[in-house]
Amino acid sequence: MTRNPYEGLPAEAFWRSAVVDREPAAINGVWRPKFDISKKDRIVTAGSCFAQNISHHLREAGYSWFDAEPAPPGLSSELRRQHGYGIFSFRTGNIYTSALLRQWVSWANRTAAPPDEIWELDGRFYDPFRPVMEPGGFASLEDLLASRAATLSSIRRAMREADIWLFTFGLTEAWTDADTGALYPMCPGTAAGEFDAEKHLFVNFDYAKVREDLEAAFDMIKTENPAVRFLVTVSPVPLTATASGEHALTANTYSKSLLRAVAGDVVRSRPDTDYFPGYELVTGSPFRSMFYQDNLRNVTPGGVAFVMRTFFDALSDHRARHGEGDLDEDEVDPACEDELLDAFGG
Amino acid sequence: MNCLTPSAGESVKLCFVGNSHLAALRGGAKKSSIDEIRSADWFAVGGEMLTIQNGRLEPPPDGRRPVHTNVAGAAEHGLELANYSTVVVSAVGLLAIRNASTSGHPMRRLRLSSWPVGNDLEVASEAVLVERIWNRIVGGSFAKSVRSLVAIFPGKVFIYPTPVASETVLGDAEWDLARWYGGGIRQVMSDYWRCQWLAIQRFVDELGDRAHLVPHPVPGWLDDGFSPTAYSSKDPWHLNKEYGHLALKALADLF
């Protein structure tokens, strides 16, 4: 009989044995880390809104989430959150695209400079590139620039001191300034500012541009810190709206497929970069959308916990902790069996 | 229309599934006045080994744990969930806090600031304790199986919380928690069960509209920290058929 390349492959290589024959939440082995991450590694998190969940879980599990821009002492937890502290490693807000990551990194290492554009409304000042970092706007232009400088300094520190840089892709769509080419994190006129159809241009990045920007950003970080390793994820949170003219469903599929393809190819070409499949763990058909909230967009806390447990379970520090008896789900409590034997007449 | 009322022309067929806490319900069911409960099918596996594959309840792989069931052949070949209109699960919650319990149990890691200082555990707020309990529950195999069950089963799923342990446990002078907290143990356990209830509510809420949490049959036990001695037999962490009878009434109230 002719042998074929599929003979002898492990069970995880086959859809039936790896997925269909398992209960959804027991699908495991989805991630085999290219490199290990220890609890001592300083982990930077940046990216789209799904990445907001990661810092909390890393801290909770005893990992070293790198807070490069810590909140001033005495700030309440509510104010810290309102002002963007403790969410990502620095106070940029969401970084949905690799182009925006590249922009922040190039401003931080001073190979480029932010344009002079500032938005002003009713005597308050808004940063076009961090429009939600100061609710109600800054009291003065000086305050705004000082706050942005602090964030750029924090990004520089993160670039130099991170052991792991985790970036979560969100979108391919963005808005750019026609004159300066600067990218906005949000469309002007949504959170702040005023939309100008002549000045504010819609872009939907293609594969080549997304990949070029990601690798350029990683290379700049690597120049500052040759030992850093990168972890890329794709947010399972669909886009809120598309300006592409397409249906939201097809626009989202285009965007996520492209980002996933870039992540896969970058991981194949760069030994310093790995992909964590949080996207598949939420959006995959085996999970039947059970990790989405009613709006079919936001991920439930249980979904986030499931994703993060898969993450931690693959890391050796976590496995070692289990080995020390932290949690043995298969442990046998003799009383359990006795109760059942009595009740069922066994 | 109440939760269990079928549409016209449909009949109710109940399946009780779960872990060792199903034993109490099984005992209580014999006295139930509800036909559907008395004629229900049962499928239990001790510990955290409930296994669901291809729409079926399956015996644990490799025969690692026996199946307890009243359905012929189910222990060997499993049960088809499509045969049922409603599934009742018992019980979701944390494992017993025995001295031999693994060190990862939140009650061996944390204490509230209002509890007597009888150990050097980390002091936490109630919100943190709820979070730790919830994390532990959702990360456990049993909760994962319940989540899978709700995802694939089209009917209602009723979920019991782990019952409040009986005060018989206080008879064990060596029990760590009683040694640590002395006269404050009732308040400690009351806080623990309340926090666990909030964590279970959060877990069930996330499962969607088809999942329903069955309330504790005697809410006052949460305030007392323990259920009365009469509601356990051999093991204080597993309640008996008297509890099962009350718990099934609580279920019937949802019907």
Coordinates of C-alpha atoms in Angstrom, one line a residue, chain A residues 5-318:
Chain A
P5 CA 2.4 12.1 4.4
Y6 CA -0.7 12.0 6.7
E7 CA 0.0 8.5 8.0
G8 CA 1.5 8.6 11.4
L9 CA 0.7 12.2 12.2
P10 CA -0.3 12.9 15.8
A11 CA -4.0 13.1 16.8
E12 CA -3.7 16.9 17.0
A13 CA -3.1 17.1 13.2
F14 CA -6.5 15.8 12.4
W15 CA -9.7 17.9 12.7
R16 CA -11.7 15.1 14.1
S17 CA -9.4 13.9 16.8
A18 CA -8.1 17.3 17.7
V19 CA -11.3 19.2 17.6
V20 CA -14.5 17.3 16.9
D21 CA -14.0 14.5 19.3
R22 CA -13.2 16.8 22.2
E23 CA -15.5 18.9 24.3
P24 CA -14.9 22.5 23.2
A25 CA -13.3 23.8 26.4
A26 CA -11.1 20.7 26.7
I27 CA -9.3 21.4 23.3
N28 CA -5.7 21.7 24.4
G29 CA -2.2 21.8 23.0
V30 CA -3.2 24.6 20.7
W31 CA -0.1 26.6 21.5
R32 CA 3.4 25.2 21.6
P33 CA 5.5 28.2 22.6
K34 CA 8.5 28.8 20.4
F35 CA 10.3 30.1 23.4
D36 CA 9.4 29.9 27.1
I37 CA 8.2 32.9 29.2
S38 CA 9.2 32.8 32.8
K39 CA 7.7 34.7 35.7
K40 CA 10.8 36.8 35.8
D41 CA 10.5 38.0 32.2
R42 CA 9.3 41.6 31.9
I43 CA 6.3 41.5 29.6
V44 CA 5.2 44.6 27.8
T45 CA 1.6 44.6 26.5
A46 CA 0.3 46.8 23.7
G47 CA -2.3 46.7 21.0
S48 CA -6.0 46.6 20.6
C49 CA -8.7 46.4 23.2
F50 CA -8.5 42.7 23.8
A51 CA -5.0 43.2 25.0
Q52 CA -6.4 45.3 27.8
N53 CA -7.4 42.1 29.5
I54 CA -4.0 40.6 29.5
S55 CA -2.2 42.8 32.0
H56 CA -4.6 41.9 34.8
H57 CA -4.3 38.2 34.2
L58 CA -0.5 38.3 34.0
R59 CA -0.3 40.0 37.3
E60 CA -2.9 37.7 38.9
A61 CA -0.9 34.6 37.7
G62 CA 2.3 36.0 39.2
Y63 CA 4.0 37.0 35.9
S64 CA 6.0 40.2 35.6
W65 CA 3.8 42.5 33.6
F66 CA 5.9 45.6 32.8
D67 CA 4.2 48.8 33.9
A68 CA 6.5 51.3 32.3
E69 CA 4.2 54.2 33.0
P70 CA 2.9 53.6 36.6
A71 CA 0.1 55.8 38.0
P72 CA 1.1 58.5 40.5
P73 CA 0.7 57.4 44.1
G74 CA -2.7 58.1 45.7
L75 CA -4.7 57.8 42.5
S76 CA -7.9 55.7 43.1
S77 CA -8.3 52.6 41.0
E78 CA -11.2 54.3 39.1
L79 CA -9.2 57.3 38.3
R80 CA -6.2 55.1 37.2
R81 CA -8.4 53.3 34.8
Q82 CA -10.0 56.5 33.5
H83 CA -6.6 57.9 32.7
G84 CA -5.3 54.8 31.1
Y85 CA -2.9 53.6 33.8
G86 CA -2.4 49.9 34.3
I87 CA -4.1 48.9 31.1
F88 CA -1.2 48.7 28.7
S89 CA 2.4 49.1 29.6
F90 CA 2.3 52.7 28.6
R91 CA -0.5 55.2 28.2
T92 CA -1.0 55.3 24.4
G93 CA -4.5 53.8 24.6
N94 CA -5.4 51.1 22.0
I95 CA -2.9 50.5 19.2
Y96 CA -5.1 48.8 16.6
T97 CA -2.7 48.6 13.7
S98 CA 1.0 47.8 13.1
A99 CA 1.3 51.2 11.4
L100 CA 0.3 52.9 14.6
L101 CA 2.7 50.8 16.6
R102 CA 5.5 51.8 14.2
Q103 CA 4.5 55.4 14.6
W104 CA 4.7 55.3 18.4
V105 CA 8.0 53.5 18.4
S106 CA 9.5 55.9 15.9
W107 CA 8.4 58.9 18.0
A108 CA 9.8 57.2 21.1
N109 CA 13.2 56.5 19.6
R110 CA 13.1 60.0 18.0
T111 CA 13.6 58.8 14.4
A112 CA 10.4 60.7 13.7
A113 CA 8.5 63.4 15.6
P114 CA 4.8 63.9 16.2
P115 CA 3.2 66.7 14.1
D116 CA 2.1 69.9 15.8
E117 CA -1.6 69.2 15.5
I118 CA -3.6 69.7 18.7
W119 CA -7.3 69.8 19.1
E120 CA -8.9 72.6 21.2
L121 CA -12.5 72.8 22.3
D122 CA -14.0 75.2 24.9
G123 CA -10.6 76.0 26.3
R124 CA -9.6 72.4 26.8
F125 CA -6.8 70.7 24.8
Y126 CA -7.0 67.2 23.3
D127 CA -4.2 65.1 22.0
P128 CA -5.2 63.7 18.5
F129 CA -2.9 60.7 19.2
R130 CA -4.2 59.9 22.7
P131 CA -7.7 61.4 22.6
V132 CA -9.1 59.4 25.6
M133 CA -6.2 59.6 27.9
E134 CA -7.4 62.7 29.7
P135 CA -11.2 62.7 30.1
G136 CA -12.4 66.2 29.5
G137 CA -9.2 67.3 27.9
F138 CA -6.0 68.9 29.2
A139 CA -6.1 72.3 30.9
S140 CA -3.2 73.6 28.8
L141 CA -1.1 72.8 25.8
E142 CA 1.9 72.5 28.1
D143 CA 0.1 69.8 30.1
L144 CA -0.8 67.9 27.0
L145 CA 2.8 67.9 25.6
A146 CA 4.2 67.0 29.0
S147 CA 1.9 64.1 29.3
R148 CA 2.7 62.9 25.8
A149 CA 6.4 63.2 26.5
A150 CA 6.0 61.1 29.6
T151 CA 4.4 58.4 27.6
L152 CA 7.1 58.5 24.9
S153 CA 9.7 58.2 27.6
S154 CA 7.8 55.2 29.0
I155 CA 7.8 53.6 25.6
R156 CA 11.5 54.1 25.3
R157 CA 12.0 52.5 28.7
A158 CA 9.8 49.6 27.6
M159 CA 11.8 49.2 24.4
R160 CA 15.0 49.0 26.4
E161 CA 14.0 46.8 29.3
A162 CA 11.3 44.4 28.0
D163 CA 12.1 40.7 27.8
I164 CA 8.8 40.0 26.0
W165 CA 6.9 42.5 23.8
L166 CA 3.3 41.3 23.3
F167 CA 1.4 43.0 20.5
T168 CA -2.2 42.4 19.7
F169 CA -3.4 43.2 16.2
G170 CA -6.8 44.7 16.0
L171 CA -7.7 46.2 12.6
T172 CA -6.5 47.0 9.2
E173 CA -8.6 50.2 8.9
A174 CA -7.4 53.6 10.1
W175 CA -7.5 57.3 9.5
T176 CA -4.6 59.4 8.4
D177 CA -3.8 63.1 8.1
A178 CA -3.6 64.1 4.4
D179 CA -0.9 66.7 5.0
T180 CA 1.4 65.0 7.6
G181 CA 0.7 61.4 7.0
A182 CA 0.3 60.9 10.7
L183 CA -2.1 58.1 11.8
Y184 CA -4.9 58.7 14.2
P185 CA -5.7 56.0 16.7
M186 CA -9.4 56.8 16.3
C187 CA -11.3 58.6 13.6
P188 CA -11.3 62.4 14.3
G189 CA -14.7 63.5 15.5
T190 CA -15.5 60.2 17.4
A191 CA -13.9 60.6 20.8
A192 CA -12.6 64.2 20.2
G193 CA -11.7 66.6 17.4
E194 CA -13.7 67.4 14.3
F195 CA -13.8 65.4 11.2
D196 CA -12.7 67.1 8.0
A197 CA -13.3 65.0 4.8
E198 CA -10.6 66.9 3.0
K199 CA -7.9 66.4 5.6
H200 CA -8.8 63.1 7.2
L201 CA -8.3 60.2 4.9
F202 CA -9.5 56.6 5.3
V203 CA -6.9 53.8 4.8
N204 CA -7.4 50.1 4.7
F205 CA -3.9 48.6 4.9
D206 CA -3.0 45.6 2.7
Y207 CA -0.9 42.6 3.6
A208 CA 2.4 44.1 2.5
K209 CA 1.9 47.3 4.4
V210 CA 0.8 45.6 7.6
R211 CA 3.8 43.3 7.5
E212 CA 6.3 46.0 6.7
D213 CA 5.1 48.2 9.5
L214 CA 5.1 45.3 12.0
E215 CA 8.6 44.2 11.1
A216 CA 9.8 47.8 11.1
A217 CA 8.5 48.4 14.6
F218 CA 10.0 45.2 15.8
D219 CA 13.3 46.0 14.3
M220 CA 13.4 49.5 16.0
I221 CA 12.7 47.8 19.3
K222 CA 15.3 45.2 18.6
T223 CA 17.9 47.9 17.9
E224 CA 17.4 49.3 21.4
N225 CA 17.2 45.8 23.0
P226 CA 18.7 42.9 21.0
A227 CA 17.5 40.3 23.5
V228 CA 13.8 41.2 23.3
R229 CA 11.4 38.5 22.0
F230 CA 8.0 39.3 20.5
L231 CA 4.6 37.6 20.9
V232 CA 1.9 38.5 18.4
T233 CA -1.8 37.9 18.8
V234 CA -4.9 38.9 16.8
S235 CA -7.8 40.3 18.7
P236 CA -11.0 38.2 18.5
V237 CA -13.1 41.3 19.0
P238 CA -14.7 42.3 15.6
L239 CA -14.6 45.8 14.3
T240 CA -17.2 48.2 15.7
A241 CA -17.8 49.7 12.3
T242 CA -16.2 49.8 8.9
A243 CA -15.7 52.8 6.6
S244 CA -14.6 50.5 3.7
G245 CA -18.0 50.4 2.1
E246 CA -18.2 46.7 2.6
H247 CA -20.6 44.9 4.9
A248 CA -19.3 44.8 8.5
L249 CA -19.1 41.0 8.4
T250 CA -17.0 40.8 5.2
A251 CA -14.9 43.8 6.2
N252 CA -14.2 42.1 9.5
T253 CA -13.3 38.8 7.9
Y254 CA -10.9 40.6 5.5
S255 CA -9.2 42.4 8.3
K256 CA -8.8 39.5 10.7
S257 CA -7.7 37.1 7.9
L258 CA -5.0 39.5 6.7
L259 CA -3.8 40.1 10.3
R260 CA -3.7 36.4 11.0
A261 CA -1.8 35.8 7.8
V262 CA 0.8 38.5 8.5
A263 CA 1.2 37.1 12.1
G264 CA 1.8 33.6 10.7
D265 CA 4.3 34.7 8.1
V266 CA 6.2 36.9 10.4
V267 CA 6.5 34.1 13.0
R268 CA 7.8 31.8 10.3
S269 CA 10.5 34.2 9.2
R270 CA 11.6 35.6 12.6
P271 CA 13.1 33.3 15.2
D272 CA 12.5 36.1 17.8
T273 CA 8.7 36.1 17.2
D274 CA 5.9 33.8 18.2
Y275 CA 2.2 33.7 17.7
F276 CA -0.3 33.0 20.5
P277 CA -3.7 31.8 19.1
G278 CA -6.1 33.7 21.3
Y279 CA -8.0 34.6 18.2
E280 CA -8.7 30.9 17.3
L281 CA -9.6 30.1 20.9
V282 CA -12.5 32.5 20.8
T283 CA -13.6 32.7 17.2
G284 CA -13.1 29.0 16.3
S285 CA -16.2 27.1 15.2
P286 CA -15.7 24.5 18.0
F287 CA -16.4 27.3 20.5
R288 CA -19.8 28.1 19.0
S289 CA -19.5 31.8 19.9
M290 CA -19.9 30.8 23.6
F291 CA -17.2 33.2 24.7
Y292 CA -18.9 36.3 23.2
Q293 CA -21.3 38.6 25.1
D294 CA -24.7 39.3 23.8
N295 CA -23.4 41.9 21.4
L296 CA -21.3 39.2 19.6
R297 CA -18.4 41.5 20.0
N298 CA -17.0 41.7 23.5
V299 CA -15.5 38.6 25.0
T300 CA -16.9 37.4 28.3
P301 CA -14.6 37.3 31.3
G302 CA -14.9 33.5 31.1
G303 CA -13.7 33.6 27.6
V304 CA -10.7 35.7 28.6
A305 CA -9.9 33.4 31.4
F306 CA -10.1 30.4 29.0
V307 CA -7.7 32.1 26.6
M308 CA -5.3 33.0 29.4
R309 CA -5.4 29.6 31.0
T310 CA -4.3 28.1 27.6
F311 CA -1.5 30.7 27.6
F312 CA -0.3 29.9 31.1
D313 CA -0.7 26.1 30.7
A314 CA 1.8 26.1 28.0
L315 CA 4.5 27.8 30.0
S316 CA 6.9 25.9 32.2
D317 CA 6.6 28.1 35.3
H318 CA 2.9 27.4 35.4

